[in-house]
CSV table of C-alpha atoms in Angstrom, one decimal:
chain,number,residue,atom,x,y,z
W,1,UNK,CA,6.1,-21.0,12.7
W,2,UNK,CA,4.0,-18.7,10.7
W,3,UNK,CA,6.8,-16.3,10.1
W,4,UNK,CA,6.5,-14.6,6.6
W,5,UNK,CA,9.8,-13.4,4.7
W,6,UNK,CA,10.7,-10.7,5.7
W,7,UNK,CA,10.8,-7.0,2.7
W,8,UNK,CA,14.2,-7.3,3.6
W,9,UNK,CA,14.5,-11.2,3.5
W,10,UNK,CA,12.6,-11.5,-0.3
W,11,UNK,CA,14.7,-9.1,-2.0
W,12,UNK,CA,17.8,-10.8,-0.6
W,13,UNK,CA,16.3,-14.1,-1.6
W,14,UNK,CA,16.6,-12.5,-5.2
W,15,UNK,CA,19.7,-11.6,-5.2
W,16,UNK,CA,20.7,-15.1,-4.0
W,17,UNK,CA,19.3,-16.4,-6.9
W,18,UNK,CA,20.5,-14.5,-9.4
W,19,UNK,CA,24.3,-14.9,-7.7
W,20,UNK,CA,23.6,-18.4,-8.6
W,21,UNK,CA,23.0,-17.4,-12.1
W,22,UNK,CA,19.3,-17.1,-11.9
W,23,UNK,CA,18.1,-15.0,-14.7
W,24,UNK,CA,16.6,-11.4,-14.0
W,25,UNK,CA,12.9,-12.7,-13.1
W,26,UNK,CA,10.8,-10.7,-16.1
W,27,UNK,CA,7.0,-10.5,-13.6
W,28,UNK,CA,6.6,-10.9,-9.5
W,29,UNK,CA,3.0,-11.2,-9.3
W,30,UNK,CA,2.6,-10.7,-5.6
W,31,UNK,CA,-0.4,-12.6,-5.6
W,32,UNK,CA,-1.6,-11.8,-1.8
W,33,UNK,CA,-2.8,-8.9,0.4
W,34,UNK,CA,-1.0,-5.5,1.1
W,35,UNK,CA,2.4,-6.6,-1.2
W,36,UNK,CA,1.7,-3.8,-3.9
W,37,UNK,CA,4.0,-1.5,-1.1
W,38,UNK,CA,6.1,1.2,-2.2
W,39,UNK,CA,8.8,-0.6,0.7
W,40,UNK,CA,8.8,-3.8,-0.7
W,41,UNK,CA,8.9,-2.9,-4.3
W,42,UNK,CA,11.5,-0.6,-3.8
W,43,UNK,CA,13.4,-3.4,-2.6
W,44,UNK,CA,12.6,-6.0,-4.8
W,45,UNK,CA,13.4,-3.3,-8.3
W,46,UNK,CA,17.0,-4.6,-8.8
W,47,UNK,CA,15.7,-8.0,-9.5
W,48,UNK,CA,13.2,-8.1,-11.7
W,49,UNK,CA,11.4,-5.9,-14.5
W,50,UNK,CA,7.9,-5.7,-13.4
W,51,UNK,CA,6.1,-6.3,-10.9
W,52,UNK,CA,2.7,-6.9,-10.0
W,53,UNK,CA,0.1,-6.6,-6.8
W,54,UNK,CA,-2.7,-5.7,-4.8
W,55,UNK,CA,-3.0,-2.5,-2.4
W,56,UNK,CA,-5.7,-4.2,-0.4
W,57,UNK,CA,-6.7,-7.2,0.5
W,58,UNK,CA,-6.5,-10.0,-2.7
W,59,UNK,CA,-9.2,-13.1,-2.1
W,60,UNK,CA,-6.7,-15.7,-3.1
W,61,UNK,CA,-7.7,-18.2,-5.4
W,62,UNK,CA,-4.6,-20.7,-5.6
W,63,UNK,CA,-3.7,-19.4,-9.0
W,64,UNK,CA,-6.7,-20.3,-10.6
W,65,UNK,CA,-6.7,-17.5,-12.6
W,66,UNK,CA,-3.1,-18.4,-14.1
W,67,UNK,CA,-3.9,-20.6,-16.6
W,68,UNK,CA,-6.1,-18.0,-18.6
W,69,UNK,CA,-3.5,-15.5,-18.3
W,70,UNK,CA,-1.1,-18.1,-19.9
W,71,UNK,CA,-3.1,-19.0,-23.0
W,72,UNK,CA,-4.0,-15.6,-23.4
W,73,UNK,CA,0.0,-14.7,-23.6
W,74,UNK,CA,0.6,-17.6,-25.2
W,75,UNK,CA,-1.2,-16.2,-28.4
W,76,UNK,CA,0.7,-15.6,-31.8
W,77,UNK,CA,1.6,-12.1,-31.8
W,78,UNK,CA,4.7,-9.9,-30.3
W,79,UNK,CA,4.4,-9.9,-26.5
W,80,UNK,CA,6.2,-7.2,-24.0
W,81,UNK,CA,7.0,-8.3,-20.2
W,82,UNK,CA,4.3,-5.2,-19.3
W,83,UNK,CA,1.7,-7.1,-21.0
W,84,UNK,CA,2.3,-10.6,-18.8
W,85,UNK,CA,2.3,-7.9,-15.8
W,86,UNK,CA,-0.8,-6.4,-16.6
W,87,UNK,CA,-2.7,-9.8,-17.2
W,88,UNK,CA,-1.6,-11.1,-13.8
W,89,UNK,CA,-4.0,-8.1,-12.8
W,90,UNK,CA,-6.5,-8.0,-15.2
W,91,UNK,CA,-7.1,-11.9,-14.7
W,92,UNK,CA,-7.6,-11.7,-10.6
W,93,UNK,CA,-10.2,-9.0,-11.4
W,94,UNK,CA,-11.9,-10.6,-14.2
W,95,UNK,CA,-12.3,-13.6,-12.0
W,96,UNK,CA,-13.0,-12.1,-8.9
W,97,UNK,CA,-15.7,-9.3,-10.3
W,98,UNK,CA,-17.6,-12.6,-12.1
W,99,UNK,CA,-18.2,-13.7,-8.7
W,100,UNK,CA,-19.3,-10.8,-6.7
W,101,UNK,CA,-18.9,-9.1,-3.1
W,102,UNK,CA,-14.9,-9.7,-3.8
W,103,UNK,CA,-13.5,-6.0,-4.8
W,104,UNK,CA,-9.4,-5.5,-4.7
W,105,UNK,CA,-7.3,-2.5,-6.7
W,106,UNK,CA,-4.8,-4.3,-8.9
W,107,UNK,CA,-1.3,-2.7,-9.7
W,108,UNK,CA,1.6,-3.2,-12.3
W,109,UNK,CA,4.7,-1.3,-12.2
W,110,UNK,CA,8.2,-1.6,-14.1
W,111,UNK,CA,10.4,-1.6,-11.2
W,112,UNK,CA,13.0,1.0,-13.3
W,113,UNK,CA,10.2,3.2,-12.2
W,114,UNK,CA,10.9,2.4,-8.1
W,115,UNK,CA,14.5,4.7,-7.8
W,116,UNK,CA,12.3,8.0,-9.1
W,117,UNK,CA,9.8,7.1,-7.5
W,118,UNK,CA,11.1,6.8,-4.0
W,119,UNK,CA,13.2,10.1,-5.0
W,120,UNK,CA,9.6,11.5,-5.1
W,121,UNK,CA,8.4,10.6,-1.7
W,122,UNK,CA,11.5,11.8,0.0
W,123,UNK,CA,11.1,14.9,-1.4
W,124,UNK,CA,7.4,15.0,-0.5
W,125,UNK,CA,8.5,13.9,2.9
W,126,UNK,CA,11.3,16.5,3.0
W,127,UNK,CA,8.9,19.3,2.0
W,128,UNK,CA,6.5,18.1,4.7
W,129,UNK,CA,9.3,18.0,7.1
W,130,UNK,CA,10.1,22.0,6.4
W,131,UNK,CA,6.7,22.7,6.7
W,132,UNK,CA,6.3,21.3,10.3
W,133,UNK,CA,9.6,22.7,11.2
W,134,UNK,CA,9.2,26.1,10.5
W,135,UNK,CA,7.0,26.6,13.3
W,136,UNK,CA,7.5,26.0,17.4
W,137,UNK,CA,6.0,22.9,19.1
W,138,UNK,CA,2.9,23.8,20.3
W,139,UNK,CA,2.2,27.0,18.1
W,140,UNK,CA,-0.8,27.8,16.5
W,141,UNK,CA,0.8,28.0,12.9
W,142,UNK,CA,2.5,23.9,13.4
W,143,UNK,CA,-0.8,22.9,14.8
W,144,UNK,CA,-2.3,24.3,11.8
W,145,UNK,CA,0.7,22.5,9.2
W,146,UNK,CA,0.0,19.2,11.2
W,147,UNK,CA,-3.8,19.5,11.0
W,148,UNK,CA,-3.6,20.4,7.3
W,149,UNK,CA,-1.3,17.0,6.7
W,150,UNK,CA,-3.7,14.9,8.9
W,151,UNK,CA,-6.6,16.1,6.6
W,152,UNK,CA,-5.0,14.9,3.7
W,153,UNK,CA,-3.9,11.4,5.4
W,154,UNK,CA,-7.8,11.1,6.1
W,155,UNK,CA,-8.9,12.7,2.6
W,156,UNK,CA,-6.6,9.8,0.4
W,157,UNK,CA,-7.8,6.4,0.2
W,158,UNK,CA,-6.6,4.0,3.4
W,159,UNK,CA,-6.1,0.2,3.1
W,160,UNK,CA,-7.3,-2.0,5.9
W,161,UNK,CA,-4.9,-3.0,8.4
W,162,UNK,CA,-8.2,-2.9,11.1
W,163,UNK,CA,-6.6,-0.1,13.0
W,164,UNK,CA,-10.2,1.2,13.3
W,165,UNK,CA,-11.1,-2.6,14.0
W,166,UNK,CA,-14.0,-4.3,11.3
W,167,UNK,CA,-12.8,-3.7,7.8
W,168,UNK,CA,-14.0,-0.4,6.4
W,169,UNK,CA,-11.4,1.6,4.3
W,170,UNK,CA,-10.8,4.7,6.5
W,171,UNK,CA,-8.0,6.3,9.1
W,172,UNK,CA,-7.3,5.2,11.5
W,173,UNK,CA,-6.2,2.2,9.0
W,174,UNK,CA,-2.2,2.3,9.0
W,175,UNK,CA,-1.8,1.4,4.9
W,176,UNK,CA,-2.1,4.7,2.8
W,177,UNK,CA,-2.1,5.1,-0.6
W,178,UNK,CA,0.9,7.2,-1.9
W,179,UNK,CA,-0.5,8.3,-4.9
W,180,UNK,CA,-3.9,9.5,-3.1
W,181,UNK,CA,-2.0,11.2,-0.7
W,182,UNK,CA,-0.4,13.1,-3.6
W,183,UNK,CA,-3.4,14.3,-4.6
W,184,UNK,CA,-5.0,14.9,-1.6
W,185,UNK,CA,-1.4,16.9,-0.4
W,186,UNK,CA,-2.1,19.5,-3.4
W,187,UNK,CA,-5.8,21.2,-1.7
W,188,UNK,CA,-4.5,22.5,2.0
W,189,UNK,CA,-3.8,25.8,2.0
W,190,UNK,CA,-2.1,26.1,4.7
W,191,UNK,CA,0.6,23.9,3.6
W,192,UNK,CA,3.3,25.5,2.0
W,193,UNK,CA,3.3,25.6,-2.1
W,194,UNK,CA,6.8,23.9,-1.8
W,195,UNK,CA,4.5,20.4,-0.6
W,196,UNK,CA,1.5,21.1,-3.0
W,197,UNK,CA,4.6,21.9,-5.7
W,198,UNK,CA,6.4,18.0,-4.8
W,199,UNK,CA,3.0,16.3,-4.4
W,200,UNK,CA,2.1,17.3,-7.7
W,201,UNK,CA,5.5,15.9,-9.1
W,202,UNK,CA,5.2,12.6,-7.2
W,203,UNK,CA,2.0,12.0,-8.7
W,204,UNK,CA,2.8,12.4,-12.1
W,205,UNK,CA,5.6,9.7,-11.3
W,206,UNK,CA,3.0,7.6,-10.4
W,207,UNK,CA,0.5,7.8,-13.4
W,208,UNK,CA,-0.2,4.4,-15.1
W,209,UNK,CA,0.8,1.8,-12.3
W,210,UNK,CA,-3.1,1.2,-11.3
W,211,UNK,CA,-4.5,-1.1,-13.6
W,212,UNK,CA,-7.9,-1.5,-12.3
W,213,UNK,CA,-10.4,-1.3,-9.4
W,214,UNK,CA,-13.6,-2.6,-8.7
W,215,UNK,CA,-16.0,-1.3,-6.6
W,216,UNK,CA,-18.7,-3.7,-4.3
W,217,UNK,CA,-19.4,-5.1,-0.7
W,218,UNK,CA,-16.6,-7.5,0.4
W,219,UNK,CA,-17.8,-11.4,1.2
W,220,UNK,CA,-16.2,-10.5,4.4
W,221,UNK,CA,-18.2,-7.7,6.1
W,222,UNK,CA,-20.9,-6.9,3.7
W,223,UNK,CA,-21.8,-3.7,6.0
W,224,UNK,CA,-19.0,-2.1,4.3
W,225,UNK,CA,-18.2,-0.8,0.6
W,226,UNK,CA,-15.2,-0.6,-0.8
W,227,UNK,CA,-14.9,1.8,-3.7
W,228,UNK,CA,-11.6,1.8,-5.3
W,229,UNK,CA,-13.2,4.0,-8.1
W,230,UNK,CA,-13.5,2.0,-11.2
W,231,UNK,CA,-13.4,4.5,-13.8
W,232,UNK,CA,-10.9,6.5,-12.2
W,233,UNK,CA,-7.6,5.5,-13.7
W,234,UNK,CA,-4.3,7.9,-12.1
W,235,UNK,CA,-5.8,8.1,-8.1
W,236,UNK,CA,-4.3,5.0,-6.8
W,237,UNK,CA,-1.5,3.6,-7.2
W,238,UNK,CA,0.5,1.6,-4.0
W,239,UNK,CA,0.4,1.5,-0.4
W,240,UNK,CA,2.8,3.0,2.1
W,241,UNK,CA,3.0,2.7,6.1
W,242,UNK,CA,1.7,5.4,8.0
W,243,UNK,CA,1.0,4.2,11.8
W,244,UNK,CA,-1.1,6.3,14.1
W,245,UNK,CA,-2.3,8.4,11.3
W,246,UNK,CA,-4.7,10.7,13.4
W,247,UNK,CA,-1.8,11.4,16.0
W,248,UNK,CA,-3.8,9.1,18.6
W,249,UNK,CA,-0.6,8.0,20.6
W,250,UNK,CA,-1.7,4.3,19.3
W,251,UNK,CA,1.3,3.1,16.9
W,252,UNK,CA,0.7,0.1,14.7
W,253,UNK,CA,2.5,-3.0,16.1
W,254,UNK,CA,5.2,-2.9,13.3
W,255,UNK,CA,6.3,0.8,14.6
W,256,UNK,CA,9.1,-0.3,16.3
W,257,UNK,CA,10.7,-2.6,13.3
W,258,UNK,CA,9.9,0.1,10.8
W,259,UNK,CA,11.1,3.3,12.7
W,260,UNK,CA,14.3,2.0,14.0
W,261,UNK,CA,16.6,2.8,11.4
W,262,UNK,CA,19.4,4.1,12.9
W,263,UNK,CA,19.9,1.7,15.6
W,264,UNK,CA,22.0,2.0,18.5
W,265,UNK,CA,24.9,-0.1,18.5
W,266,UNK,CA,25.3,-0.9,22.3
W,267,UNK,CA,21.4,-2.0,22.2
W,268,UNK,CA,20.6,-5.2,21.2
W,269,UNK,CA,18.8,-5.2,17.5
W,270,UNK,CA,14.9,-4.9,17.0
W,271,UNK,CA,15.8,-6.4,13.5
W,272,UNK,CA,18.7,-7.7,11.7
W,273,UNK,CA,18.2,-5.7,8.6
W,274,UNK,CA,16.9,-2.2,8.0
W,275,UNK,CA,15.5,-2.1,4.3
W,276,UNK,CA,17.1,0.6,1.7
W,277,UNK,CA,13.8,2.5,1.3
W,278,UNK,CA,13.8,3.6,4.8
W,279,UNK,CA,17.6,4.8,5.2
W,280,UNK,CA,17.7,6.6,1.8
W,281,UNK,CA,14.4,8.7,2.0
W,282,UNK,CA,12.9,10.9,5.1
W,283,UNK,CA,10.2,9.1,5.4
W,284,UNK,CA,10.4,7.8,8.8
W,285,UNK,CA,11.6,11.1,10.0
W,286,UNK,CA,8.8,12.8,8.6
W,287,UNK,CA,6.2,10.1,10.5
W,288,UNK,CA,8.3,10.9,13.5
W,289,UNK,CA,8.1,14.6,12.9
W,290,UNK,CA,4.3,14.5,12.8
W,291,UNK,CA,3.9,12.9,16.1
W,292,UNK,CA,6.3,15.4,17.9
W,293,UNK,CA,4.1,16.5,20.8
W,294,UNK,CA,2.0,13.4,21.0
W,295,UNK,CA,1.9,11.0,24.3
W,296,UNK,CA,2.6,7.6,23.4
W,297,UNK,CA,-0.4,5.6,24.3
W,298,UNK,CA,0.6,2.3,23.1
W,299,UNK,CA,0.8,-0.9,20.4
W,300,UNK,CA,-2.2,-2.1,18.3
W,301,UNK,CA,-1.6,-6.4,18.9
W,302,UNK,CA,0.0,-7.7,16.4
W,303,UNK,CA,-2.0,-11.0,15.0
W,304,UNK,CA,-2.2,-13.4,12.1
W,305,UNK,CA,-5.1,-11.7,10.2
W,306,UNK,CA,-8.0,-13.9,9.0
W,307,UNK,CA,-6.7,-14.6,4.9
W,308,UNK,CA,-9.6,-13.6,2.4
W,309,UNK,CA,-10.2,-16.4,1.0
W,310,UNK,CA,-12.0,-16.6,-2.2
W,311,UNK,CA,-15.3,-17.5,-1.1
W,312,UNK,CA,-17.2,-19.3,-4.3
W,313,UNK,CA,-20.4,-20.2,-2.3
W,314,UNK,CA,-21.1,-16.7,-0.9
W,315,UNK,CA,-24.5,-15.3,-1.3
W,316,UNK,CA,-25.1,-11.8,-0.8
W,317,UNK,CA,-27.7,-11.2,2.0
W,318,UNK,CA,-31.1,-10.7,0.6
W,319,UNK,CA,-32.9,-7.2,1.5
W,320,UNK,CA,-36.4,-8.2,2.9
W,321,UNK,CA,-39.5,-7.5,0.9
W,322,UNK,CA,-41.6,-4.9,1.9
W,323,UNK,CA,-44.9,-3.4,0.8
W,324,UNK,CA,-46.3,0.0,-0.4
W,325,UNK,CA,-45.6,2.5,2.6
W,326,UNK,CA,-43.4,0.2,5.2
């Protein structure tokens, strides 16, 4: 029926498992698109020690790259569970930068890491919150906060979602990158120093999760680059939702699952589960803060997305030849 499982669904698969006396899985490798999500591995941290994924789109390859990264673990020598994490990553790039026109930001994290890290978001979102709330609805100084946060949504690096249809890497995309934001969160001056103060923090919790990113014209739409800054190490990390980043009234199609976490009880449910990431931190209220004032204008469709496929007879389009002075 093409239904996926849901963030809610795999990590109570896990815990199923490990009811049943499954041992505490050592690496997820979330070897597919967009899974590299502060949501989902927030959710997944109690059952496992690392985990590993993609930000962006991952061209998937059927495991082919799995057998290297077993022989190459498989060597004599003392091995740590961050190593196997960290060649789940380093083998999808090797494999997919030998072919070409196939860029994707890789991602390892030990999943300890996910309760401070989610601590740090709240309290970016709760700072952002304050901000906004300081001033009245329609005043110059909130239109000022809110135009300050927008800048920074648009200045961090955006995962394709095609909110602005086609595939370049840019708002009004609905995947941002947490640990951009935090960076970008610390230049506004008209946000307060209590946000610049908590984005700074939250980005030092997220230093060494990125473990690489290439940097090339995607097989896909070859009109586009996507730069995920290769020699760049600390300025990416994992995506986050954030629908209608530029405040157009135009909500991604998941807005009503992900918002709704405090349903009412006399309605029927939108979903059956509301994930712990989005009832312990004010996240969502900080999205719905941002749009105060905003007309709803409606729901981007929700469709089955075209997978990247790894695509081993792609040719990069050749530039015509042209002479001295044309």
């Amino acid at each position: 029926n093409h239904m996926p499982l849901s963030t809610w669904g795999t990590g109570d698969a896990l815990r199923r498992a490990q009811e049943c006396g499954v041992p505490k899985v050592a690496v997820l490798h979330f070897n597919n698109c967009f899974n590299m999500s502060a949501e989902l591995l927030h959710t997944v941290a109690p059952y496992a020690e690392y985990a590993t994924g993609y930000m962006n789109y991952n061209f998937f390859t059927a495991g082919e790259t799995y057998p290297d990264v077993f022989r190459r673990f498989g060597q004599p020598g003392p091995h740590t569970t961050r190593q196997l994490a960290g060649l789940f990553a380093l083998g999808n790039r090797a494999f997919l930068e030998a072919k070409g026109n196939h860029p994707t930001a890789g991602a390892s994290v030990q999943l300890a890491r996910m309760k401070g890290i989610a601590d740090g978001i709240d309290t970016v979102a709760r700072e952002l919150l304050q901000a906004l709330r300081a001033n009245p609805l329609g005043s110059p100084a909130r239109k000022a906060v809110a135009d300050a946060i927008q800048a920074a949504i648009e200045a961090a690096q955006q995962y394709d979602t095609s909110g602005g249809g086609g595939f370049g890497l840019d708002t009004p995309d609905e995947l941002t990158d947490i640990g951009s934001f935090a960076i970008t969160l610390q230049t506004p001056s008209a946000l307060p120093n209590a946000v610049r103060l908590a984005a700074r923090a939250l980005s030092q919790l997220l230093t060494d999760i990125k473990r690489y990113g290439s940097n090339d014209l995607p097989w896909i739409d070859t009109t586009v680059r996507w730069d995920f800054k290769p020699n760049v190490e600390h300025d990416l990390a994992m995506n986050i939702l954030l629908p209608d980043p530029q405040r157009k009234g135009i909500w991604d199609w998941r807005s009503p699952y992900y918002m709704d976490i405090n349903p009412d009880p006399n309605l029927p449910l939108v979903q059956p589960h509301v994930i712990d990431f989005l009832k312990e931190t004010n996240w969502v209220e900080f999205i719905d803060e941002y749009h105060k004032g905003v007309r709803f204008a409606g729901l981007l469709a929700g469709t089955i997305p075209d997978f990247p496929i790894f695509n081993a007879k792609f040719v990069p389009p050749q530039k015509p030849p042209y002479g001295q002075g044309q």
